[in-house]
Tab-separated table of C-alpha atoms in Angstrom:
chain	number	residue	atom	x	y	z
A	1258	MET	CA	0.000	0.000	0.000
A	1259	GLY	CA	2.843	2.378	0.890
A	1260	TYR	CA	4.559	1.587	-2.402
A	1261	SER	CA	1.414	2.448	-4.351
A	1262	LEU	CA	0.987	5.744	-2.512
A	1263	GLU	CA	4.623	6.591	-3.163
A	1264	ASN	CA	4.222	5.867	-6.852
A	1265	TRP	CA	1.041	7.958	-6.931
A	1266	ALA	CA	2.872	10.896	-5.355
A	1267	VAL	CA	5.754	10.555	-7.830
A	1268	ASP	CA	3.297	10.424	-10.740
A	1269	ARG	CA	1.569	13.579	-9.503
A	1270	LEU	CA	4.888	15.405	-9.228
A	1271	GLU	CA	5.816	14.276	-12.724
A	1272	LEU	CA	2.495	15.534	-14.096
A	1273	LEU	CA	2.982	18.887	-12.349
A	1274	ARG	CA	6.508	19.144	-13.751
A	1275	ILE	CA	5.296	18.460	-17.297
A	1276	TYR	CA	2.410	20.903	-16.804
A	1277	ALA	CA	4.954	23.549	-15.746
A	1278	TYR	CA	6.949	22.777	-18.901
A	1279	GLY	CA	3.757	23.399	-20.862
A	1280	LEU	CA	3.231	26.732	-19.118
A	1281	CYS	CA	6.755	27.826	-20.080
A	1282	MET	CA	6.413	26.605	-23.658
A	1283	GLY	CA	2.942	28.111	-24.099
A	1284	THR	CA	4.066	31.474	-22.735
A	1285	ALA	CA	6.978	31.513	-25.184
A	1286	ASP	CA	4.790	30.553	-28.141
A	1287	ALA	CA	2.187	33.197	-27.275
A	1288	LEU	CA	4.829	35.929	-27.629
A	1289	PRO	CA	6.297	36.576	-31.084
A	1290	GLY	CA	10.076	36.424	-31.092
A	1291	VAL	CA	10.263	33.841	-28.305
A	1292	SER	CA	10.126	30.209	-29.370
A	1293	GLY	CA	8.424	27.368	-27.529
A	1294	GLY	CA	10.716	24.930	-29.360
A	1295	THR	CA	13.758	26.754	-28.004
A	1296	VAL	CA	12.285	26.605	-24.482
A	1297	ALA	CA	11.844	22.842	-24.922
A	1298	LEU	CA	15.513	22.587	-25.905
A	1299	LEU	CA	16.651	24.665	-22.934
A	1300	LEU	CA	14.560	22.638	-20.470
A	1301	GLY	CA	15.756	19.349	-21.943
A	1302	PHE	CA	12.545	17.752	-23.243
A	1303	TYR	CA	12.708	18.639	-26.948
A	1304	GLY	CA	13.732	15.120	-28.000
A	1305	ARG	CA	10.845	13.550	-26.103
A	1306	LEU	CA	8.430	16.123	-27.553
A	1307	ILE	CA	9.446	15.402	-31.149
A	1308	ALA	CA	9.364	11.626	-30.573
A	1309	ALA	CA	5.858	11.837	-29.094
A	1310	ILE	CA	4.526	14.058	-31.887
A	1311	THR	CA	6.099	11.854	-34.551
A	1312	ALA	CA	4.320	8.884	-32.961
A	1313	LEU	CA	0.905	10.558	-33.470
A	1314	THR	CA	-0.224	8.616	-36.525
A	1315	PRO	CA	-3.694	7.655	-37.813
A	1316	GLY	CA	-2.760	3.994	-37.426
A	1317	ARG	CA	-2.023	4.297	-33.717
A	1318	ALA	CA	-5.156	6.397	-33.187
A	1319	LEU	CA	-7.227	3.610	-34.774
A	1320	ASP	CA	-5.508	1.052	-32.552
A	1321	VAL	CA	-6.585	3.057	-29.485
A	1322	LEU	CA	-10.174	3.415	-30.739
A	1323	ARG	CA	-10.371	-0.345	-31.323
A	1324	GLY	CA	-9.254	-1.005	-27.770
A	1325	TYR	CA	-12.830	-1.749	-26.662
A	1326	ARG	CA	-12.397	-5.188	-28.231
A	1327	PRO	CA	-10.716	-7.630	-25.818
A	1328	ALA	CA	-8.410	-8.941	-28.537
A	1329	ARG	CA	-7.195	-5.410	-29.316
A	1330	ARG	CA	-6.612	-4.132	-25.799
A	1331	ASP	CA	-2.935	-5.030	-25.622
A	1332	ARG	CA	-2.245	-3.259	-28.901
A	1333	ALA	CA	-4.262	-0.233	-27.718
A	1334	ARG	CA	-2.108	-0.003	-24.576
A	1335	GLU	CA	1.051	-0.246	-26.685
A	1336	ALA	CA	-0.187	2.530	-28.981
A	1337	LEU	CA	-0.951	4.789	-26.004
A	1338	LEU	CA	2.554	4.267	-24.633
A	1339	GLU	CA	4.134	4.856	-28.045
A	1340	MET	CA	2.277	8.169	-28.415
A	1341	ASP	CA	3.459	9.147	-24.910
A	1342	LEU	CA	0.099	10.706	-24.034
A	1343	GLN	CA	1.043	10.795	-20.353
A	1344	PHE	CA	3.550	13.435	-21.464
A	1345	LEU	CA	1.667	15.186	-24.289
A	1346	LEU	CA	-1.615	15.688	-22.407
A	1347	PRO	CA	-0.293	17.584	-19.339
A	1348	LEU	CA	2.126	19.467	-21.596
A	1349	GLY	CA	-0.760	20.471	-23.866
A	1350	VAL	CA	-2.926	21.533	-20.923
A	1351	GLY	CA	-0.085	23.698	-19.604
A	1352	MET	CA	0.429	25.298	-23.013
A	1353	ALA	CA	-3.306	25.920	-23.392
A	1354	THR	CA	-3.440	27.533	-19.936
A	1355	ALA	CA	-0.608	29.931	-20.771
A	1356	VAL	CA	-1.986	30.805	-24.206
A	1357	ALA	CA	-5.475	31.451	-22.777
A	1358	LEU	CA	-4.101	33.777	-20.088
A	1359	ILE	CA	-1.927	35.724	-22.516
A	1360	ALA	CA	-4.652	35.902	-25.190
A	1361	GLY	CA	-6.865	37.875	-22.823
A	1362	SER	CA	-4.099	40.365	-22.101
A	1363	VAL	CA	-3.269	40.701	-25.795
A	1364	SER	CA	-6.910	41.375	-26.717
A	1365	ALA	CA	-7.178	44.098	-24.069
A	1366	LEU	CA	-3.843	45.727	-24.915
A	1367	ALA	CA	-4.511	45.608	-28.662
A	1368	GLU	CA	-7.525	47.847	-28.050
A	1369	SER	CA	-6.167	50.106	-25.313
A	1370	HIS	CA	-2.423	50.349	-26.092
A	1371	PRO	CA	-1.724	49.085	-29.634
A	1372	VAL	CA	1.416	51.194	-30.080
A	1373	ALA	CA	3.022	49.800	-26.922
A	1374	LEU	CA	1.989	46.203	-27.654
A	1375	PHE	CA	3.034	46.005	-31.287
A	1376	GLY	CA	6.089	48.188	-30.823
A	1377	PHE	CA	7.214	45.744	-28.128
A	1378	PHE	CA	6.530	42.792	-30.448
A	1379	THR	CA	8.565	44.451	-33.209
A	1380	GLY	CA	11.555	44.670	-30.885
A	1381	LEU	CA	11.161	41.068	-29.749
A	1382	ILE	CA	11.020	39.776	-33.315
A	1383	GLY	CA	13.935	41.862	-34.567
A	1384	ALA	CA	16.184	40.953	-31.634
A	1385	SER	CA	15.354	37.248	-31.902
A	1386	ALA	CA	16.344	37.278	-35.588
A	1387	VAL	CA	19.706	38.852	-34.711
A	1388	VAL	CA	20.327	36.404	-31.844
A	1389	LEU	CA	19.495	33.360	-33.948
A	1390	PHE	CA	21.371	34.503	-37.055
A	1391	ARG	CA	24.399	35.097	-34.827
A	1392	SER	CA	24.425	31.409	-33.867
A	1393	LEU	CA	24.259	30.102	-37.455
A	1394	PRO	CA	26.984	29.863	-40.116
A	1395	PHE	CA	27.130	31.963	-43.289
A	1396	SER	CA	29.947	30.023	-44.901
A	1397	SER	CA	28.543	29.559	-48.410
A	1398	ALA	CA	26.383	31.186	-51.039
A	1399	GLN	CA	23.753	28.518	-50.342
A	1400	HIS	CA	23.505	29.691	-46.743
A	1401	ALA	CA	23.027	33.288	-47.834
A	1402	VAL	CA	20.398	32.321	-50.413
A	1403	ALA	CA	18.422	30.298	-47.832
A	1404	ALA	CA	18.386	33.198	-45.366
A	1405	ALA	CA	17.532	35.737	-48.060
A	1406	THR	CA	14.718	33.566	-49.423
A	1407	GLY	CA	13.108	33.156	-46.014
A	1408	THR	CA	13.394	36.879	-45.349
A	1409	ALA	CA	11.926	37.798	-48.733
A	1410	VAL	CA	8.990	35.383	-48.434
A	1411	ALA	CA	8.024	36.671	-44.980
A	1412	ALA	CA	8.432	40.316	-46.013
A	1413	LEU	CA	6.234	39.816	-49.075
A	1414	VAL	CA	3.522	38.087	-47.008
A	1415	ALA	CA	3.705	40.785	-44.310
A	1416	SER	CA	3.350	43.551	-46.907
A	1417	GLY	CA	0.407	41.841	-48.621
A	1418	VAL	CA	2.260	41.309	-51.913
A	1419	ILE	CA	1.834	37.550	-51.455
A	1420	GLU	CA	-1.629	36.568	-50.234
A	1421	LEU	CA	-2.406	33.128	-48.866
A	1422	PRO	CA	-5.222	31.227	-50.561
A	1423	GLY	CA	-8.676	31.279	-49.045
A	1424	SER	CA	-10.351	33.308	-46.333
A	1425	GLY	CA	-12.682	32.750	-43.412
A	1426	ALA	CA	-12.682	29.116	-42.294
A	1427	VAL	CA	-9.964	28.136	-44.779
A	1428	LEU	CA	-7.623	30.836	-43.491
A	1429	ILE	CA	-8.289	29.831	-39.870
A	1430	LEU	CA	-7.486	26.191	-40.671
A	1431	LEU	CA	-4.316	27.209	-42.499
A	1432	SER	CA	-3.324	29.537	-39.658
A	1433	GLY	CA	-3.742	26.691	-37.188
A	1434	ALA	CA	-1.693	24.297	-39.325
A	1435	LEU	CA	1.204	26.731	-39.750
A	1436	ALA	CA	1.176	28.200	-36.232
A	1437	VAL	CA	0.965	24.915	-34.325
A	1438	SER	CA	3.662	23.412	-36.549
A	1439	ALA	CA	5.870	26.406	-35.780
A	1440	MET	CA	5.299	25.965	-32.040
A	1441	ILE	CA	7.475	22.855	-31.926
A	1442	LEU	CA	10.298	24.213	-34.091
A	1443	PRO	CA	13.307	25.786	-32.364
A	1444	GLY	CA	13.594	29.476	-33.143
A	1445	ILE	CA	10.079	29.928	-34.542
A	1446	SER	CA	7.055	31.130	-32.554
A	1447	GLY	CA	3.479	30.186	-33.389
A	1448	SER	CA	2.323	33.709	-32.570
A	1449	LEU	CA	4.893	35.107	-34.997
A	1450	ILE	CA	3.252	33.127	-37.796
A	1451	LEU	CA	-0.165	34.475	-36.771
A	1452	ILE	CA	1.123	38.058	-36.794
A	1453	LEU	CA	2.616	37.442	-40.238
A	1454	LEU	CA	-0.761	36.161	-41.451
A	1455	GLY	CA	-2.635	39.063	-39.819
A	1456	GLN	CA	-4.592	36.687	-37.563
A	1457	TYR	CA	-2.947	37.208	-34.163
A	1458	VAL	CA	-5.293	39.819	-32.707
A	1459	PHE	CA	-8.405	38.254	-34.262
A	1460	LEU	CA	-7.678	34.753	-32.942
A	1461	SER	CA	-6.644	36.068	-29.504
A	1462	GLY	CA	-9.967	37.899	-29.330
A	1463	GLU	CA	-11.911	34.827	-30.440
A	1464	LEU	CA	-10.236	32.641	-27.818
A	1465	THR	CA	-10.924	35.218	-25.113
A	1466	ALA	CA	-14.566	35.533	-26.225
A	1467	PHE	CA	-14.948	31.742	-26.265
A	1468	LEU	CA	-13.577	31.300	-22.743
A	1469	SER	CA	-15.649	34.233	-21.466
A	1470	SER	CA	-18.836	32.862	-23.023
A	1471	ILE	CA	-18.138	29.415	-21.525
A	1472	GLY	CA	-17.746	30.999	-18.093
A	1473	SER	CA	-20.989	32.945	-18.507
A	1474	LEU	CA	-22.818	29.818	-19.650
A	1475	VAL	CA	-21.604	27.807	-16.668
A	1476	SER	CA	-22.620	30.584	-14.263
A	1477	GLY	CA	-26.071	30.775	-15.871
A	1478	ALA	CA	-25.612	34.309	-17.190
A	1479	GLY	CA	-24.806	33.395	-20.792
A	1480	SER	CA	-26.318	31.551	-23.723
A	1481	LEU	CA	-25.238	28.712	-25.960
A	1482	GLU	CA	-25.491	30.984	-29.013
A	1483	ALA	CA	-22.741	33.204	-27.596
A	1484	VAL	CA	-20.437	30.179	-27.405
A	1485	VAL	CA	-20.992	28.890	-30.933
A	1486	GLU	CA	-19.329	31.579	-33.076
A	1487	PRO	CA	-16.010	31.948	-31.209
A	1488	GLY	CA	-16.116	28.233	-30.401
A	1489	THR	CA	-16.282	27.396	-34.110
A	1490	THR	CA	-13.189	29.520	-34.720
A	1491	VAL	CA	-11.298	27.795	-31.896
A	1492	VAL	CA	-12.277	24.313	-33.135
A	1493	LEU	CA	-11.247	25.142	-36.715
A	1494	PHE	CA	-7.892	26.434	-35.483
A	1495	LEU	CA	-7.302	23.274	-33.429
A	1496	LEU	CA	-8.251	21.023	-36.347
A	1497	GLY	CA	-5.803	22.895	-38.554
A	1498	GLY	CA	-3.188	22.625	-35.820
A	1499	PHE	CA	-3.560	18.854	-35.565
A	1500	ALA	CA	-3.349	18.520	-39.340
A	1501	GLY	CA	-0.208	20.659	-39.287
A	1502	LEU	CA	1.424	18.511	-36.612
A	1503	VAL	CA	1.004	15.316	-38.622
A	1504	THR	CA	1.984	16.885	-41.968
A	1505	ILE	CA	3.893	20.194	-42.064
A	1506	ALA	CA	5.860	19.589	-38.869
A	1507	ARG	CA	7.044	16.221	-40.208
A	1508	VAL	CA	8.167	17.759	-43.483
A	1509	VAL	CA	10.150	20.452	-41.676
A	1510	ARG	CA	11.712	17.907	-39.318
A	1511	ARG	CA	12.765	15.811	-42.315
A	1512	ALA	CA	14.306	18.894	-43.921
A	1513	LEU	CA	16.159	19.636	-40.674
A	1514	ASP	CA	17.514	16.092	-40.608
A	1515	ARG	CA	18.753	16.289	-44.208
A	1516	ARG	CA	19.865	19.926	-44.599
A	1517	ARG	CA	19.935	21.321	-41.088
A	1518	GLU	CA	21.871	24.544	-41.542
A	1519	VAL	CA	20.102	25.565	-44.743
A	1520	THR	CA	16.667	24.842	-43.245
A	1521	LEU	CA	17.453	26.743	-40.043
A	1522	LEU	CA	18.698	29.742	-42.012
A	1523	PHE	CA	15.476	29.760	-44.036
A	1524	LEU	CA	13.379	29.563	-40.853
A	1525	VAL	CA	15.305	32.355	-39.144
A	1526	GLY	CA	14.976	34.346	-42.374
A	1527	LEU	CA	11.206	34.067	-41.929
A	1528	ILE	CA	11.620	35.717	-38.525
A	1529	ALA	CA	13.743	38.530	-39.971
A	1530	GLY	CA	11.233	39.206	-42.741
A	1531	SER	CA	8.416	39.365	-40.196
A	1532	VAL	CA	9.878	42.327	-38.299
A	1533	PRO	CA	7.586	44.910	-40.007
A	1534	ALA	CA	4.436	42.768	-39.585
A	1535	PRO	CA	3.337	44.164	-36.163
A	1536	LEU	CA	3.659	47.708	-37.500
A	1537	HIS	CA	0.646	47.126	-39.773
A	1538	ASN	CA	-1.511	46.718	-36.655
A	1539	ILE	CA	-0.374	50.123	-35.430
A	1540	GLY	CA	-1.029	51.667	-38.839
A	1541	GLU	CA	-4.622	50.429	-38.750
A	1542	THR	CA	-5.442	52.572	-35.702
A	1543	HIS	CA	-2.895	55.411	-35.724
A	1544	ALA	CA	-1.458	57.836	-38.241
A	1545	TRP	CA	2.328	57.690	-38.368
A	1546	THR	CA	2.995	60.987	-36.621
A	1547	ALA	CA	6.318	61.819	-34.973
A	1548	ASP	CA	4.852	60.964	-31.557
A	1549	VAL	CA	3.596	57.559	-32.701
A	1550	VAL	CA	6.920	56.748	-34.360
A	1551	GLY	CA	8.791	57.777	-31.219
A	1552	LEU	CA	6.592	55.634	-28.957
A	1553	THR	CA	6.876	52.667	-31.315
A	1554	VAL	CA	10.669	52.910	-31.324
A	1555	ALA	CA	10.757	53.243	-27.531
A	1556	TRP	CA	8.657	50.122	-27.017
A	1557	ALA	CA	10.668	48.266	-29.658
A	1558	VAL	CA	13.787	49.047	-27.628
A	1559	VAL	CA	12.061	47.556	-24.574
A	1560	GLY	CA	11.363	44.409	-26.602
A	1561	VAL	CA	15.004	44.224	-27.690
A	1562	VAL	CA	16.221	44.604	-24.097
A	1563	VAL	CA	13.826	41.882	-22.874
A	1564	LEU	CA	14.893	39.453	-25.604
A	1565	TYR	CA	18.598	40.053	-24.985
A	1566	GLY	CA	17.976	39.665	-21.263
A	1567	LEU	CA	16.352	36.278	-21.871
A	1568	ASP	CA	19.254	35.380	-24.136
A	1569	ARG	CA	21.752	36.131	-21.363
A	1570	LEU	CA	19.747	34.263	-18.725
A	1571	ALA	CA	19.460	31.201	-20.961
A	1572	GLY	CA	23.157	31.244	-21.769
A	1573	GLY	CA	22.408	31.982	-25.433
A	1574	PHE	CA	19.573	30.761	-27.618
A	1575	ASP	CA	20.584	27.808	-29.766
A	1576	PRO	CA	18.305	26.904	-32.673
A	1577	GLU	CA	19.945	23.532	-32.955
């Protein structure tokens, strides 16, 4: 009996530890310029994360669903262990908790202090590009081309020269696929992708509205109709995210395995090209007067200082 209680206590501590990892990773991914994948590397669980995500296959999911049959139960247990759900579930809950908390703050600040918020994000993104580029080699023309291509693609998307296909539900699905895939890559932030696509503020607001409407419904002060619209957006984003994990993330991981330096330079180039993206949010609500420019630069400097501070505390960000 004592042994069982001891094991139970150890399991609870392990779950809390993984949940805390999720909080750290989710906080990083909710802020553009800070990467959840890099946090996973720094905390030492990146290898386990990639192995667990790679194990999420339709075949194993079917094995689990067929576990109600006595003859299939052993295989269902094996599939659950292979997918490492005892790790992914508390990690995912921790990430979701952090993202939900930050989304509410972002929605409020985007309305009340857009210059401060997006100026800060601009500094974070720019400084992270410098920090990551500094850790990568530029020893060949191929390296330079990879970095320049990533920068150009992101800059063209941010400026609206290149427009992604679809709108509405299609764009939400695509945003989910790209952002969630980016969340597990070192150096790239899911929120950065959403800013680049112009969906960051919208999706933060939808998540906040969904959670608020759920709370009102539970307390008896809300209605089911108020849950449906933001809830549909959240579900579409999650469906896109799952699709991205089992497709896009695998493709990028394969590219990293085969041509690591070139792929990393392209990915960091995407960060560099995204630097102007937050400025479009400021331009939507403010004319570019001298005061607005000055405030934007001041908050960008704050973002740079914060990112370099994190870099020093972590002993240097390493995209590897």
